[in-house]
Coordinates of C-alpha atoms and ligand atoms in Angstrom, one line a residue:
M186 CA -46.1 125.8 175.2
I187 CA -43.3 126.5 173.3
A188 CA -40.4 125.6 176.0
I189 CA -37.5 127.3 175.5
T190 CA -34.7 124.5 176.1
A191 CA -31.4 124.7 176.2
A192 CA -30.3 122.6 173.2
A193 CA -33.0 124.8 171.0
C194 CA -30.9 128.2 171.9
G195 CA -27.6 128.9 170.0
P196 CA -24.5 129.9 171.8
G197 CA -25.1 133.3 173.1
P198 CA -22.7 136.7 174.1
T199 CA -21.3 134.6 177.9
N200 CA -20.6 131.3 176.0
T201 CA -17.1 132.1 176.1
A202 CA -15.5 130.1 178.8
P203 CA -12.8 127.7 177.4
P204 CA -13.7 123.9 177.6
S205 CA -12.0 122.0 180.0
N206 CA -12.9 118.5 179.5
G207 CA -15.3 116.4 177.5
A208 CA -18.7 116.2 179.5
D209 CA -18.1 118.8 182.1
S210 CA -17.6 121.8 179.3
D211 CA -21.2 119.8 177.1
A212 CA -22.8 121.0 180.5
L213 CA -21.1 124.2 181.1
A214 CA -21.9 124.7 177.6
A215 CA -25.7 123.9 177.6
L216 CA -25.9 126.4 181.1
N217 CA -24.1 129.1 179.4
A218 CA -26.9 129.1 176.7
Q219 CA -29.3 129.0 179.5
I220 CA -28.2 132.3 180.9
A221 CA -27.8 134.0 177.3
R222 CA -31.1 134.1 177.0
Y223 CA -31.1 137.3 179.5
A224 CA -29.4 139.6 177.7
P225 CA -26.8 141.9 180.6
V226 CA -28.2 145.7 180.5
D227 CA -27.3 148.3 182.2
L228 CA -29.8 150.0 183.7
K229 CA -29.1 153.5 184.2
V230 CA -31.2 156.3 185.6
D231 CA -30.5 160.0 185.5
I232 CA -30.4 160.6 188.9
S233 CA -28.2 164.2 188.4
G234 CA -32.1 166.5 189.6
L235 CA -31.6 164.9 193.1
P236 CA -30.6 167.2 195.7
G237 CA -28.0 165.3 198.0
N238 CA -30.3 164.8 200.9
E239 CA -32.7 162.4 197.7
A240 CA -29.8 161.0 196.5
T241 CA -28.5 160.3 200.4
A242 CA -32.4 158.6 201.4
L243 CA -32.0 156.2 198.0
A244 CA -29.1 155.1 198.6
H245 CA -30.7 154.1 202.0
I246 CA -33.5 152.6 200.4
I247 CA -31.1 151.1 197.7
R248 CA -30.0 149.4 201.1
A249 CA -33.4 148.2 202.6
A250 CA -34.0 146.4 199.1
H251 CA -30.9 144.4 199.7
V252 CA -32.1 143.0 202.6
M253 CA -35.7 141.9 200.3
D254 CA -32.8 139.1 197.9
G255 CA -31.9 137.2 201.3
I256 CA -35.8 136.8 202.6
F257 CA -37.2 136.1 199.4
L258 CA -34.1 133.1 198.8
E259 CA -35.2 131.7 202.0
Q260 CA -39.0 132.0 201.2
V261 CA -38.4 130.0 197.6
W262 CA -36.8 127.3 199.4
A263 CA -35.4 126.6 202.5
G264 CA -32.2 125.1 201.1
N265 CA -31.9 128.1 199.2
P266 CA -29.0 129.7 201.8
A267 CA -26.9 127.1 202.1
L268 CA -26.6 126.6 198.4
L269 CA -25.6 129.9 197.8
A270 CA -22.8 129.7 199.8
R271 CA -21.7 126.8 198.3
L272 CA -21.9 127.5 195.0
A273 CA -20.7 131.1 196.0
A274 CA -17.1 128.7 196.8
D275 CA -16.6 127.3 193.6
D276 CA -14.3 129.5 191.8
S277 CA -14.3 127.4 188.8
P278 CA -16.1 128.4 185.7
E279 CA -19.2 125.9 186.6
G280 CA -19.5 126.9 189.2
R281 CA -19.2 130.5 188.2
A282 CA -21.6 130.0 186.2
R283 CA -24.0 128.0 188.1
L284 CA -23.9 130.8 190.9
H285 CA -24.7 133.3 188.1
Y286 CA -28.0 131.0 186.7
F287 CA -28.7 130.9 190.6
L288 CA -28.9 134.7 191.1
I289 CA -30.9 135.1 188.0
N290 CA -33.3 132.0 189.1
K291 CA -33.1 132.9 193.0
G292 CA -32.2 129.4 193.3
P293 CA -31.1 126.2 191.0
W294 CA -34.5 125.8 189.1
S295 CA -34.5 127.3 185.8
R296 CA -38.3 129.0 185.7
L297 CA -37.7 129.6 181.6
D298 CA -37.8 125.2 181.3
K299 CA -40.7 124.7 183.6
N300 CA -38.8 125.1 186.9
E301 CA -36.6 122.1 185.9
S302 CA -33.3 122.0 188.3
F303 CA -30.2 123.2 186.5
L304 CA -27.7 121.7 188.7
P305 CA -26.2 117.6 188.7
A306 CA -27.4 115.5 190.6
E307 CA -24.7 115.4 192.9
F308 CA -26.3 118.7 194.6
G309 CA -29.5 117.0 195.5
V310 CA -31.8 119.5 194.7
P311 CA -35.4 118.2 194.8
K312 CA -38.0 119.4 192.6
K313 CA -38.9 123.3 192.9
P314 CA -41.6 123.0 195.7
E315 CA -44.8 124.5 194.4
Q316 CA -45.9 125.7 198.4
A317 CA -41.9 127.2 198.3
N318 CA -41.2 127.5 202.1
Y319 CA -44.5 128.9 203.0
Y320 CA -45.9 125.2 204.0
P321 CA -43.4 122.7 205.9
A322 CA -41.5 120.4 203.0
D323 CA -43.1 117.4 204.3
A324 CA -46.6 118.8 204.2
T325 CA -49.3 117.9 201.6
K326 CA -51.9 120.1 199.8
E327 CA -54.5 118.3 200.9
E328 CA -53.5 118.2 204.4
V329 CA -52.5 121.9 204.9
E330 CA -55.9 122.5 203.1
A331 CA -58.0 120.1 206.0
W332 CA -55.8 121.7 208.7
I333 CA -57.5 125.1 207.6
A334 CA -61.1 123.9 206.9
T335 CA -60.8 123.2 211.1
L336 CA -59.7 126.7 211.6
V337 CA -62.5 128.8 212.9
G338 CA -63.1 132.2 210.9
S339 CA -64.3 133.5 207.5
G340 CA -61.0 133.6 206.1
K341 CA -61.6 137.5 205.5
S342 CA -59.0 139.9 205.2
G343 CA -59.3 142.7 208.4
E344 CA -60.3 140.5 211.1
H345 CA -57.8 138.5 213.0
S346 CA -59.3 135.0 213.4
A347 CA -57.0 132.0 213.2
K348 CA -58.3 131.3 209.7
T349 CA -57.1 134.6 208.3
Q350 CA -54.5 134.4 210.0
A351 CA -53.3 131.2 208.5
T352 CA -54.3 131.8 205.2
G353 CA -53.3 135.6 205.3
F354 CA -50.1 137.5 203.0
F355 CA -48.1 137.9 205.7
T356 CA -47.8 134.2 207.9
I357 CA -45.8 131.1 207.0
V358 CA -47.3 128.0 207.9
R359 CA -45.0 125.6 210.4
R360 CA -45.9 121.6 211.7
F361 CA -45.9 121.4 215.2
P362 CA -42.7 119.3 216.5
P363 CA -43.6 115.9 217.0
G364 CA -45.1 115.3 220.3
M365 CA -46.2 118.0 220.8
A366 CA -50.2 117.7 221.0
T367 CA -51.4 121.0 221.5
G368 CA -55.3 120.3 219.8
L369 CA -54.8 122.7 217.2
G370 CA -54.0 120.0 214.8
P371 CA -50.9 118.9 213.3
F372 CA -49.8 122.7 212.1
Y373 CA -49.2 126.4 213.2
W374 CA -48.9 130.1 212.0
D375 CA -45.9 132.3 212.4
R376 CA -45.9 136.2 211.4
Y377 CA -43.3 137.3 209.4
D378 CA -42.1 140.2 211.3
A379 CA -41.1 136.9 213.5
A380 CA -40.2 134.5 211.0
Y381 CA -37.2 137.4 209.5
Q382 CA -36.9 139.4 212.3
N383 CA -33.4 139.9 211.6
E384 CA -33.5 140.9 208.3
L385 CA -36.6 143.4 208.7
G386 CA -35.3 144.9 211.6
E387 CA -32.2 145.5 208.9
A388 CA -34.4 146.4 206.3
A389 CA -36.7 148.8 208.8
S390 CA -33.7 151.2 209.9
H391 CA -32.2 152.0 206.6
L392 CA -35.8 153.4 205.5
R393 CA -36.0 155.4 209.0
K394 CA -32.9 157.0 208.0
A395 CA -33.8 157.3 204.6
A396 CA -37.3 158.8 206.1
E397 CA -34.9 161.0 208.0
L398 CA -33.4 162.4 205.3
T399 CA -36.1 162.9 202.7
S400 CA -38.2 166.1 202.4
Q401 CA -40.9 165.3 200.4
P402 CA -43.6 164.5 202.8
T403 CA -45.1 161.6 200.9
L404 CA -42.2 159.7 201.0
K405 CA -41.1 160.3 204.6
K406 CA -45.0 158.9 205.5
F407 CA -44.6 156.1 203.1
L408 CA -41.0 155.3 204.6
E409 CA -41.7 155.4 208.1
L410 CA -45.0 153.6 208.3
R411 CA -43.7 150.6 205.9
A412 CA -40.5 150.4 208.6
K413 CA -43.3 149.8 211.2
A414 CA -44.9 147.7 208.9
F415 CA -41.9 145.2 209.3
L416 CA -41.5 144.9 212.8
T417 CA -45.0 144.8 213.5
N418 CA -47.0 142.9 210.5
D419 CA -49.6 145.5 209.9
Y420 CA -48.9 146.7 206.5
F421 CA -52.3 148.3 206.1
A422 CA -51.1 152.0 206.8
S423 CA -48.2 152.1 204.7
D424 CA -50.1 150.2 202.1
I425 CA -52.2 153.6 202.3
A426 CA -49.1 155.9 202.1
W427 CA -48.2 153.9 199.1
M428 CA -51.4 154.8 197.5
E429 CA -50.7 158.3 198.4
L430 CA -47.1 158.8 197.2
D431 CA -46.1 161.7 195.1
A432 CA -42.4 162.1 194.7
S433 CA -39.2 162.6 192.6
I434 CA -38.4 158.7 194.0
E435 CA -41.2 156.1 194.2
P436 CA -40.5 153.1 196.2
T437 CA -42.2 149.8 196.4
I438 CA -40.7 147.9 199.2
G439 CA -42.3 144.2 201.0
P440 CA -44.3 141.2 201.0
Y441 CA -46.5 141.6 197.7
E442 CA -46.9 138.8 194.9
T443 CA -48.4 135.3 195.7
Y444 CA -47.4 133.7 193.1
E445 CA -44.5 131.6 194.2
D446 CA -47.3 130.1 196.5
E447 CA -48.1 127.6 194.0
W448 CA -50.8 126.0 196.5
F449 CA -52.8 128.5 197.4
G450 CA -51.8 132.0 196.2
Y451 CA -51.9 133.2 199.6
K452 CA -48.5 134.0 200.9
A453 CA -46.4 137.2 200.0
A454 CA -43.4 137.3 198.4
F455 CA -40.8 139.9 199.0
E456 CA -39.4 142.1 196.8
A457 CA -38.7 145.5 196.0
F458 CA -38.6 148.2 193.2
V459 CA -36.5 151.3 193.7
T460 CA -38.1 153.5 191.0
I461 CA -37.5 157.0 189.9
R462 CA -40.4 159.1 188.5
D463 CA -40.7 159.5 185.1
D464 CA -42.2 163.2 184.6
A465 CA -42.4 163.3 180.7
E466 CA -44.3 160.2 180.7
T467 CA -46.5 160.7 183.4
K468 CA -47.1 164.3 181.6
R469 CA -48.4 161.7 178.3
L470 CA -50.2 159.6 180.8
G471 CA -52.4 162.8 181.9
M472 CA -53.1 163.4 178.4
F473 CA -54.4 160.0 177.7
S474 CA -56.6 159.7 180.7
S475 CA -58.3 163.4 179.2
E476 CA -59.6 161.3 176.2
L477 CA -61.3 158.4 177.9
Q478 CA -64.6 159.0 177.9
A479 CA -64.4 160.8 174.5
L480 CA -63.0 157.0 173.5
E481 CA -65.7 155.5 175.4
N482 CA -68.0 157.2 173.7
A483 CA -66.6 156.1 170.0
L484 CA -65.9 152.4 171.2
P485 CA -66.7 150.1 167.2
I486 CA -69.6 148.9 170.0
D487 CA -73.2 149.2 169.8
P488 CA -73.6 152.4 171.8
A489 CA -75.6 150.8 174.1
M490 CA -72.9 148.9 175.9
R491 CA -70.9 151.6 176.0
N492 CA -70.7 153.2 179.4
P493 CA -72.1 156.7 179.7
K494 CA -69.5 157.6 182.5
L495 CA -66.7 156.7 182.8
G496 CA -65.6 155.6 187.1
A497 CA -62.1 157.6 188.1
L498 CA -59.4 156.2 186.9
A499 CA -56.7 154.0 189.0
P500 CA -53.6 155.8 189.4
I501 CA -50.8 154.7 186.7
R502 CA -47.2 155.6 187.6
V503 CA -44.3 155.7 185.1
V504 CA -41.2 155.4 186.7
N505 CA -37.1 153.9 186.2
V506 CA -35.7 151.4 187.9
V507 CA -32.5 152.1 190.1
F508 CA -32.9 148.9 191.8
T509 CA -34.9 145.5 192.3
A510 CA -34.3 142.8 194.5
G511 CA -36.0 139.5 195.7
D512 CA -39.4 138.5 194.0
G513 CA -38.9 141.9 191.6
N514 CA -35.7 140.5 190.3
R515 CA -35.6 136.5 189.1
G516 CA -36.3 135.5 185.9
V517 CA -37.9 137.6 183.3
Q518 CA -38.2 140.8 184.4
T519 CA -41.4 142.6 185.6
A520 CA -42.0 145.5 183.0
A521 CA -45.5 146.4 185.2
F522 CA -47.1 145.5 188.1
N523 CA -50.4 146.6 190.0
L524 CA -50.1 146.9 194.0
P525 CA -51.4 146.2 196.6
N526 CA -52.9 142.7 196.3
D527 CA -54.8 143.7 200.2
D528 CA -58.7 143.7 199.5
R529 CA -58.7 146.3 202.4
V530 CA -56.2 148.9 201.0
I531 CA -58.2 148.3 197.4
K532 CA -61.5 148.8 199.1
E533 CA -60.0 151.8 200.3
K534 CA -58.0 153.3 198.0
G535 CA -57.8 151.0 195.2
S536 CA -54.5 150.5 193.5
K537 CA -51.9 151.9 191.8
R538 CA -49.8 150.4 188.2
V539 CA -46.5 151.0 187.7
M540 CA -45.0 151.0 184.5
L541 CA -41.4 150.8 184.7
K542 CA -40.1 152.1 181.9
N543 CA -36.3 151.8 181.5
V544 CA -36.8 148.2 181.7
Q545 CA -39.4 148.2 178.8
E546 CA -37.2 149.9 176.9
A547 CA -34.1 147.7 178.0
K548 CA -36.5 144.4 176.7
F549 CA -37.4 146.5 173.8
E550 CA -33.5 146.6 172.8
K551 CA -32.5 143.8 173.9
A552 CA -35.4 141.2 172.3
L553 CA -37.8 143.0 170.6
V554 CA -35.9 144.7 167.8
P555 CA -33.4 141.0 167.2
I556 CA -37.0 139.4 167.0
A557 CA -38.4 142.3 164.0
A558 CA -34.8 141.4 162.1
V559 CA -36.3 138.1 162.1
A560 CA -39.7 137.9 161.8
L561 CA -40.4 140.7 159.9
G562 CA -40.5 141.9 156.0
A563 CA -38.1 144.0 154.7
A564 CA -39.9 147.2 154.7
D565 CA -41.7 146.4 158.2
R566 CA -38.7 146.6 160.2
S567 CA -37.7 149.9 159.8
K568 CA -41.2 150.7 161.1
V569 CA -40.6 149.2 165.0
S570 CA -40.3 152.2 167.6
F571 CA -40.0 152.3 171.0
D572 CA -42.1 155.4 171.1
A573 CA -45.0 153.4 169.6
F574 CA -44.5 150.3 172.0
F575 CA -44.5 152.4 175.5
A576 CA -47.0 154.4 173.9
H577 CA -49.5 150.6 173.5
I578 CA -48.6 149.6 177.1
L579 CA -49.7 152.9 178.3
M580 CA -52.8 152.7 176.0
H581 CA -53.3 148.5 176.7
E582 CA -53.4 150.0 181.2
L583 CA -55.9 152.4 180.1
M584 CA -58.1 150.4 178.4
H585 CA -58.5 147.6 180.6
G586 CA -61.2 150.7 182.4
L587 CA -62.7 150.9 179.4
G588 CA -65.4 148.7 177.7
P589 CA -68.4 146.5 179.8
H590 CA -67.9 145.8 183.0
Q591 CA -71.0 145.4 184.5
L592 CA -74.0 143.1 183.5
P593 CA -77.5 143.4 184.1
G594 CA -78.7 140.9 187.3
D595 CA -75.7 142.4 189.7
T596 CA -73.4 140.3 188.1
D597 CA -69.9 141.3 185.9
V598 CA -68.0 140.2 183.0
R599 CA -65.4 138.8 185.4
H600 CA -67.7 135.9 186.7
A601 CA -70.0 135.5 183.6
L602 CA -67.0 134.3 181.8
K603 CA -65.3 133.0 184.3
D604 CA -61.7 131.2 183.7
M605 CA -62.4 132.8 179.5
Y606 CA -61.9 136.3 181.2
A607 CA -58.7 136.9 181.7
A608 CA -57.3 136.1 178.3
I609 CA -60.1 137.9 176.5
E610 CA -60.0 140.9 178.5
E611 CA -56.0 141.1 178.3
A612 CA -57.0 140.8 174.2
K613 CA -59.0 143.3 174.5
A614 CA -56.7 145.4 176.2
D615 CA -54.5 145.0 173.2
I616 CA -56.5 145.4 170.4
S617 CA -58.5 148.0 171.4
G618 CA -55.4 150.5 172.8
L619 CA -53.8 150.0 168.8
W620 CA -57.7 151.1 168.1
A621 CA -57.3 153.6 170.9
L622 CA -54.2 155.0 170.1
Q623 CA -55.1 155.1 166.0
Q624 CA -58.3 157.5 167.0
L625 CA -56.0 159.9 168.6
A626 CA -53.5 159.8 165.8
D627 CA -56.2 160.7 163.5
R628 CA -56.9 163.7 165.9
S629 CA -53.5 165.2 166.4
V630 CA -53.9 163.6 169.8
V631 CA -50.4 161.5 169.7
S632 CA -47.9 162.0 166.8
P633 CA -48.7 160.2 163.5
Q634 CA -45.3 158.1 163.6
I635 CA -46.9 156.4 166.2
A636 CA -49.9 155.2 164.4
Q637 CA -47.2 154.9 161.6
T638 CA -45.3 152.4 163.7
M639 CA -47.5 150.7 165.8
Y640 CA -48.8 147.6 163.9
T641 CA -45.6 146.5 163.3
T642 CA -43.9 147.3 166.7
F643 CA -47.6 145.1 168.1
L644 CA -46.6 142.5 165.3
A645 CA -43.4 142.0 166.6
S646 CA -44.4 142.1 169.6
A647 CA -46.4 139.5 169.6
F648 CA -43.4 137.0 168.2
R649 CA -41.5 138.3 171.8
S650 CA -44.8 137.2 173.6
I651 CA -45.8 134.1 172.0
R652 CA -42.1 132.6 172.9
F653 CA -43.0 132.8 176.7
G654 CA -46.0 130.0 175.7
I655 CA -49.4 130.1 175.6
T656 CA -50.9 128.6 178.5
E657 CA -51.5 131.9 180.1
A658 CA -53.3 134.5 179.5
H659 CA -51.8 136.9 178.0
G660 CA -49.7 134.7 175.5
K661 CA -53.5 133.3 174.7
G662 CA -54.9 137.1 174.2
I663 CA -51.8 136.8 171.8
A664 CA -52.2 134.0 170.0
L665 CA -56.2 135.0 169.5
Q666 CA -54.9 138.5 168.5
L667 CA -52.4 137.5 165.5
N668 CA -54.4 134.5 164.5
S669 CA -57.3 136.9 164.1
L670 CA -55.2 139.6 162.4
L671 CA -54.3 137.2 159.7
D672 CA -57.4 136.0 158.9
Q673 CA -58.5 139.2 158.3
G674 CA -56.2 139.7 155.6
A675 CA -54.5 142.6 158.0
F676 CA -50.7 140.6 158.4
V677 CA -49.8 138.5 156.0
V678 CA -46.8 135.8 155.5
N679 CA -44.7 136.7 152.6
Q680 CA -42.4 134.3 150.3
D681 CA -39.3 134.2 152.8
G682 CA -41.8 133.3 155.9
T683 CA -41.8 136.9 157.4
F684 CA -44.8 138.4 158.4
S685 CA -45.9 142.3 157.0
V686 CA -49.0 144.6 158.0
V687 CA -51.0 145.0 155.3
D688 CA -51.7 149.1 155.4
S689 CA -55.1 149.1 154.3
K690 CA -56.6 146.2 156.0
I691 CA -55.0 146.9 159.5
R692 CA -57.8 149.5 160.8
D693 CA -60.3 147.8 159.9
A694 CA -59.2 144.3 161.2
V695 CA -58.2 146.1 164.9
A696 CA -61.9 147.5 165.0
G697 CA -64.0 144.5 164.2
L698 CA -62.0 142.2 166.9
T699 CA -62.2 145.2 169.3
R700 CA -65.9 144.9 168.5
E701 CA -66.3 141.3 168.4
L702 CA -64.0 140.5 171.8
M703 CA -66.1 143.9 173.5
T704 CA -69.3 142.4 172.5
I705 CA -68.6 138.7 174.2
E706 CA -67.9 140.7 177.4
A707 CA -71.3 143.1 177.1
R708 CA -73.0 139.6 176.8
G709 CA -71.8 137.2 179.4
D710 CA -71.0 135.3 176.2
Y711 CA -69.0 132.1 177.8
A712 CA -70.0 129.5 175.3
G713 CA -68.4 132.3 172.5
A714 CA -65.0 133.1 174.7
Q715 CA -65.0 129.3 174.6
A716 CA -65.2 129.0 171.4
L717 CA -63.4 131.9 169.7
L718 CA -60.0 130.4 172.0
Q719 CA -60.7 127.6 171.3
R720 CA -60.7 128.5 167.1
M721 CA -57.8 130.3 167.5
V722 CA -55.6 129.7 170.7
T723 CA -52.3 127.7 168.5
I724 CA -49.1 128.2 167.0
R725 CA -50.1 128.0 163.8
P726 CA -47.2 126.3 161.7
E727 CA -46.2 129.5 160.3
V728 CA -45.4 131.3 163.3
Q729 CA -43.5 128.3 164.5
R730 CA -41.1 128.5 161.8
V731 CA -40.5 132.2 162.9
L732 CA -40.1 131.5 166.4
D733 CA -37.9 128.5 165.5
K734 CA -35.5 131.1 164.3
L735 CA -35.4 133.3 167.2
A736 CA -33.0 130.9 168.7
G737 CA -30.5 132.6 169.2
V738 CA -32.1 136.1 170.2
P739 CA -32.3 136.8 174.3
V740 CA -35.5 135.6 176.5
D741 CA -35.1 138.7 178.3
I742 CA -32.9 141.0 180.2
E743 CA -30.9 140.7 183.4
P744 CA -30.5 144.4 185.0
R745 CA -27.2 145.4 185.4
F746 CA -27.9 148.3 188.1
V747 CA -25.4 150.8 187.6
T748 CA -27.0 153.9 188.9
A749 CA -27.5 152.1 191.8
K750 CA -23.9 150.5 192.2
E751 CA -22.0 154.4 192.0
L752 CA -24.8 155.9 194.2
L753 CA -23.8 153.0 196.8
R754 CA -20.1 153.5 196.1
R755 CA -20.4 157.9 196.7
Ligands
ZN267 ZN1 -53.0 143.9 180.7

């Protein structure tokens, strides 16, 4: 794990406040260095093609999205709203920096620094509660677990048993006041529509206004049903409508991801992604999709492991962000997401992948290009392109659907590889994505420039990913690939410590690693997966030396929603 601490960071562009006195100015400088890891960037989207009624609808959706910020703050920690008010009232340079960083993190804990509080002791900020504000602050995980075990029901979504409610996405758990004996145990659940009644009422009314204005039927339907869901706590129909969205405006708004519930992963955090569909990339995606069976048939593995008939493709949307809020705008910015998480919807409709192109582009420019300047050899630096970067991201998503999935004996790769699965599968999608783009370039389906720049772009991108640590699946997968390609001689370390791609070796090495990972999957080879990860998931000294030099490069972006602002001013 690489801890990107404030101390390791050089002064950033926002670190310009004049020092006032000794200790305070040190604290302010440290805070400004933490903030500077997020490069401010104006997120713009061309909405000139939207007719007036759609633009006004979009403005209402943005207003509804604003509401998600407030609910999310409350979900993270009960103390957040009061703390926000206190910070906002402080006009000093320290006060402004604290507020700034609070808004980036959606709370007083620095998400890039293992959730350490960034406020001085006098604020009395506790350790970040793992249960967030979904469960009582004074409860223990064991206590809540024991209570859930006493409840009746299977816990399966779709039924309305006590257990389903208590463990559901859209309820919070609270403790009965002392002396209130109920026979139900110490806790009860409260539905989101009641817990956040005022906020959700306001959001629903904006969504309804937007629904009245738009002339796009699938958008109108989603907005109406989502407004209703906010008031009834039943999100099923609106999730289905979200899957069926086919409109220039693509909003995602509501309670979705469960990461903030670090106890059980049950409770959904409110967020919003207000986006506009990218028609050019949607076309490219269609082109890639039509090539998938041909790619599967050519996979560099034992032909018996190939799938002669790929199933239906999960829908993918490429969009540009106008505005994000809540869980969708905290700490490191989301660049793509897969929703919904509700199994009932997935069973009926599958899930949808949404890729945020302008967010990816901003990350590319603010982090990847500066990383390339440090990490790559001089000749390689010019071969870093956003086009290759984004084409690879698209292909990564598609490649998740290719290769072995089902195993003999009614099991699948996920269950066979258990805790090794996620890292192996992420590495597979990455490396086979490069393999697939090379195939398409060879057949002139994609431009030769993509094949000429994608390996160097991937190498630079590996350093960007590893900076976030190698404890979760994506980081592990990247370390595995970087080290394997170094061992194959396809990446080399130059005299000056920079890295380069070896053109004569990279193609075979990429195909070889694709074969290795897919064969592990096809065999359900848990021991093989474990051995490979144990050997390869490490940060080698030559990689660490580059990471050390990246201290001054932003880790991520802080979006400024200029298009949204302009629209709301109209
Ligand atoms: Zn993936």
